[in-house]
Amino acid sequence: MKEGMHKQFNESRLLAAAGHDLRQPLQAMQLFASTLSASPMEMCREIGRNIECSARELGYMFDVLFDMSKLETGAIEPEIVSTPLAAVVGQVLDEIGPALTDRGVALRAELPEVCAFTDGALLGRMLHHLLQNVAVHAPSGDAVVRAGIENGRLTLCVEDDGPGIPAAMRQAVFEPFMQAPQEGERPQGLGLGLTVVRRLADLLGHEVVLGSGPGRGAQVRVILGADEAMARSPGELLSAPTSQ
C-alpha cells in the first residue's frame, strides 16, 4: 500500500515538474492558430479557429492535471487575504470567455462590490474549473455567476440551465474521474475538474454545495469567509450589484 502511494506521489511530482515543458508546444500551437485565424482566406481562418478551439480544450486538460498534481504533492500554499470578488471573477471571465463562446454559452455576472477572505488566485482556479464544467455539460445555454449573503455567509454561485445532475450522483461527481451521465453523449474531459474544486475549497476552508436535478440545471455554491464590515451589512451588500 505504501509503495503504491509513493509511486503515485512520484508520478504527481514528475507531472508538476514537466508542466513548463509540456506547455511550450501548446503555446506555439496557439500562436500559429492565431496567425491562421487572421488570414484573408476564409478556409485558413476556419482552420485557425478550429485549431484554437482544440488547443484551448487541450490546455484546460493540462491545467486540471497540473492543479491535481500540485494538490497531490502538497505544493500549494494558500495566502488568505481580503480579496475583491469582482476582480477575481472578471479575470476568470476574460480567460475562459472564448471557450464559453465556442460552446454557445451565454454567460452573465451579477456581482456586488464585496471582499472575501480567500486566496484570489486559487478561488479563480476554482471558478475556472466550474465554468469549464458548464461549457462541457451545458453548451448552448445560459449561465450566471452571482454573489450574495446567504444565512449571514458570503456565497459565490455558478448556475446553468443544462441537463442537471441526479441526486444520487451529487457527491460522486466530486470523486476523481467521475462524470454525470449524459444521454446520447460520450463523456468529455477527464472528470477531474470538480475534484480539484472540492480539494481547493478544503484547502481554503471554503464549503462547496451542489444543487441540481435532471432537467433543472446545476447550481454550485462556494461559501466563503466575508470581510467583517460586509458581513455586518448584508442589506447594503445586496443593494449594490454590478454586472459584466
Coordinates of C-alpha atoms in Angstrom, one line a residue:
M1 CA 0.0 0.0 0.0
K2 CA 2.8 2.4 1.0
E3 CA 4.7 1.5 -2.2
G4 CA 1.7 2.4 -4.3
M5 CA 1.2 5.7 -2.6
H6 CA 4.9 6.5 -3.0
K7 CA 4.7 5.7 -6.7
Q8 CA 1.6 7.9 -7.2
F9 CA 3.4 10.7 -5.3
N10 CA 6.4 10.5 -7.6
E11 CA 4.2 10.5 -10.7
S12 CA 2.5 13.6 -9.5
R13 CA 5.8 15.3 -8.8
L14 CA 7.0 14.3 -12.3
L15 CA 3.9 15.8 -13.9
A16 CA 4.3 19.1 -11.9
A17 CA 8.0 19.4 -12.9
A18 CA 7.2 18.7 -16.6
G19 CA 4.5 21.4 -16.7
H20 CA 6.5 24.2 -18.2
D21 CA 8.0 21.9 -21.0
L22 CA 4.6 20.5 -21.8
R23 CA 3.0 23.9 -22.2
Q24 CA 5.6 25.3 -24.6
P25 CA 4.5 23.3 -27.7
L26 CA 0.9 24.1 -26.8
Q27 CA 1.6 27.8 -26.7
A28 CA 3.3 27.6 -30.0
M29 CA 0.3 25.8 -31.5
Q30 CA -2.0 28.6 -30.2
L31 CA 0.3 31.3 -31.8
F32 CA 0.2 29.5 -35.2
A33 CA -3.5 29.1 -34.9
S34 CA -4.0 32.8 -34.2
T35 CA -1.9 33.6 -37.3
L36 CA -4.1 31.4 -39.4
S37 CA -7.3 33.0 -37.9
A38 CA -6.1 36.4 -39.1
S39 CA -5.6 35.2 -42.7
P40 CA -7.5 36.9 -45.5
M41 CA -8.6 33.4 -46.8
E42 CA -11.8 32.1 -45.3
M43 CA -10.6 28.5 -45.3
C44 CA -7.4 29.4 -43.4
R45 CA -9.5 31.4 -40.9
E46 CA -11.8 28.4 -40.3
I47 CA -8.8 26.1 -39.8
G48 CA -7.3 28.5 -37.4
R49 CA -10.5 28.8 -35.4
N50 CA -10.8 25.0 -35.2
I51 CA -7.1 24.7 -34.0
E52 CA -7.6 27.4 -31.4
C53 CA -10.7 25.6 -30.1
S54 CA -8.9 22.3 -29.8
A55 CA -5.8 24.0 -28.3
R56 CA -8.0 25.6 -25.6
E57 CA -9.5 22.2 -24.7
L58 CA -6.1 20.6 -24.6
G59 CA -4.8 23.5 -22.5
Y60 CA -7.6 23.0 -20.0
M61 CA -6.8 19.3 -19.7
F62 CA -3.2 20.3 -18.9
D63 CA -4.4 22.8 -16.4
V64 CA -6.6 20.4 -14.5
L65 CA -3.8 17.7 -14.4
F66 CA -1.3 20.2 -13.1
D67 CA -3.7 21.5 -10.5
M68 CA -4.3 17.9 -9.4
S69 CA -0.7 17.1 -9.3
K70 CA 0.1 20.1 -7.1
L71 CA -2.7 19.2 -4.7
E72 CA -1.4 15.6 -4.5
T73 CA 2.1 16.7 -3.7
G74 CA 1.1 19.5 -1.2
A75 CA 2.8 22.1 -3.4
I76 CA 0.0 24.7 -3.0
E77 CA 0.2 27.1 0.0
P78 CA -2.7 29.5 0.1
E79 CA -2.4 33.1 1.1
I80 CA -5.7 34.1 2.7
V81 CA -6.3 37.9 2.4
S82 CA -9.2 40.3 1.9
T83 CA -9.8 40.0 -1.9
P84 CA -12.2 41.9 -4.2
L85 CA -14.5 39.3 -5.5
A86 CA -15.5 41.1 -8.7
A87 CA -11.8 41.4 -9.7
V88 CA -11.3 37.7 -9.4
V89 CA -14.4 36.8 -11.3
G90 CA -13.7 39.4 -14.0
Q91 CA -10.2 38.0 -14.7
V92 CA -11.6 34.4 -15.0
L93 CA -14.3 35.5 -17.4
D94 CA -11.7 37.2 -19.6
E95 CA -9.7 34.0 -19.6
I96 CA -12.5 31.5 -20.3
G97 CA -14.7 33.7 -22.4
P98 CA -13.6 32.3 -25.7
A99 CA -14.2 28.7 -24.7
L100 CA -17.7 29.6 -23.5
T101 CA -18.4 31.4 -26.7
D102 CA -17.2 28.4 -28.8
R103 CA -19.8 26.3 -26.9
G104 CA -22.6 28.8 -27.3
V105 CA -22.9 29.6 -23.6
A106 CA -24.5 32.9 -22.8
L107 CA -22.8 34.0 -19.5
R108 CA -23.6 36.9 -17.3
A109 CA -22.3 38.1 -13.9
E110 CA -24.2 39.7 -11.1
L111 CA -21.6 40.8 -8.5
P112 CA -21.7 43.3 -5.7
E113 CA -18.6 45.2 -4.6
V114 CA -17.5 42.9 -1.8
C115 CA -14.3 41.5 -0.5
A116 CA -13.9 37.9 0.6
F117 CA -11.2 36.3 2.8
T118 CA -9.6 33.9 0.4
D119 CA -6.7 33.3 -1.9
G120 CA -7.7 35.2 -5.1
A121 CA -5.6 33.0 -7.5
L122 CA -6.9 29.7 -6.0
L123 CA -10.5 30.9 -6.0
G124 CA -10.0 31.9 -9.6
R125 CA -8.8 28.4 -10.4
M126 CA -12.0 27.0 -8.7
L127 CA -14.2 29.3 -10.7
H128 CA -12.3 28.5 -13.9
H129 CA -13.0 24.7 -13.4
L130 CA -16.7 25.4 -12.6
L131 CA -17.2 27.4 -15.8
Q132 CA -15.3 24.9 -17.9
N133 CA -17.7 22.3 -16.5
V134 CA -20.6 24.5 -17.7
A135 CA -19.0 24.7 -21.2
V136 CA -18.7 21.0 -21.4
H137 CA -22.0 19.9 -19.8
A138 CA -24.4 22.8 -20.5
P139 CA -23.5 24.1 -24.0
S140 CA -25.7 26.5 -26.0
G141 CA -27.4 27.6 -22.8
D142 CA -27.5 30.3 -20.2
A143 CA -25.2 30.6 -17.2
V144 CA -24.8 33.1 -14.4
V145 CA -22.1 33.9 -11.8
R146 CA -23.6 35.7 -8.8
A147 CA -22.6 36.5 -5.2
G148 CA -24.6 37.5 -2.2
I149 CA -25.2 36.9 1.5
E150 CA -27.0 33.6 2.4
N151 CA -27.7 32.9 6.0
G152 CA -25.1 35.5 7.0
R153 CA -22.4 34.0 4.8
L154 CA -20.9 35.3 1.6
T155 CA -21.7 32.9 -1.3
L156 CA -20.3 32.7 -4.8
C157 CA -22.7 30.8 -7.1
V158 CA -22.4 29.4 -10.6
E159 CA -25.7 28.4 -12.2
D160 CA -26.5 26.9 -15.6
D161 CA -29.6 25.6 -17.3
G162 CA -28.1 22.3 -18.6
P163 CA -29.3 18.8 -18.0
G164 CA -28.6 18.8 -14.3
I165 CA -27.2 16.0 -12.1
P166 CA -29.2 13.2 -10.5
A167 CA -29.4 13.4 -6.7
A168 CA -27.6 10.0 -6.4
M169 CA -24.6 11.5 -8.3
R170 CA -24.2 14.7 -6.4
Q171 CA -21.4 13.5 -4.1
A172 CA -19.9 11.1 -6.6
V173 CA -19.1 13.8 -9.2
F174 CA -16.5 15.2 -6.8
E175 CA -14.6 12.0 -6.9
P176 CA -11.7 11.6 -9.5
F177 CA -12.7 10.6 -13.0
M178 CA -16.4 10.6 -12.2
Q179 CA -18.8 12.3 -14.6
A180 CA -22.6 12.6 -14.5
P181 CA -24.1 10.5 -17.4
Q182 CA -25.4 12.4 -20.4
E183 CA -28.0 10.9 -22.6
G184 CA -26.7 10.0 -26.0
E185 CA -23.3 11.6 -25.5
R186 CA -19.8 10.3 -24.8
P187 CA -18.3 11.6 -21.6
Q188 CA -16.0 14.6 -22.3
G189 CA -12.9 15.8 -20.4
L190 CA -11.0 14.0 -17.6
G191 CA -13.6 14.0 -14.8
L192 CA -11.2 15.9 -12.6
G193 CA -12.5 19.5 -12.6
L194 CA -14.9 19.1 -9.7
T195 CA -12.4 17.1 -7.8
V196 CA -10.0 20.0 -8.0
V197 CA -12.7 22.4 -7.0
R198 CA -13.5 20.4 -3.8
R199 CA -9.9 19.9 -2.8
L200 CA -9.1 23.6 -3.3
A201 CA -12.2 24.5 -1.3
D202 CA -10.9 22.3 1.5
L203 CA -7.5 23.9 1.3
L204 CA -9.0 27.4 1.6
G205 CA -11.5 26.5 4.3
H206 CA -14.5 27.1 2.0
E207 CA -17.5 24.9 1.5
V208 CA -18.9 23.7 -1.8
V209 CA -22.6 22.8 -2.2
L210 CA -24.1 21.3 -5.3
G211 CA -27.7 21.7 -6.0
S212 CA -29.2 20.1 -9.2
G213 CA -31.8 17.8 -10.7
P214 CA -32.4 16.2 -14.0
G215 CA -33.7 18.8 -16.4
R216 CA -33.3 21.6 -13.9
G217 CA -29.7 22.7 -14.5
A218 CA -26.9 22.7 -11.9
Q219 CA -26.1 25.2 -9.1
V220 CA -22.7 25.1 -7.4
R221 CA -22.3 27.4 -4.4
V222 CA -19.0 28.2 -2.9
I223 CA -19.4 29.5 0.7
L224 CA -16.7 32.0 1.6
G225 CA -15.4 33.9 4.5
A226 CA -16.7 37.5 4.1
D227 CA -15.0 40.8 5.1
E228 CA -16.4 41.6 8.6
A229 CA -17.7 45.0 7.6
M230 CA -19.6 43.4 4.7
A231 CA -20.9 40.6 6.9
R232 CA -22.4 43.2 9.2
S233 CA -24.4 44.9 6.5
P234 CA -25.9 42.3 4.1
G235 CA -28.7 44.6 3.0
E236 CA -26.2 47.1 1.8
L237 CA -24.2 44.4 0.1
L238 CA -27.2 43.1 -1.9
S239 CA -28.4 46.5 -2.9
A240 CA -25.3 47.4 -4.9
P241 CA -24.9 44.8 -7.7
T242 CA -22.6 45.3 -10.6
S243 CA -23.0 43.4 -13.9
Q244 CA -20.5 42.3 -16.5

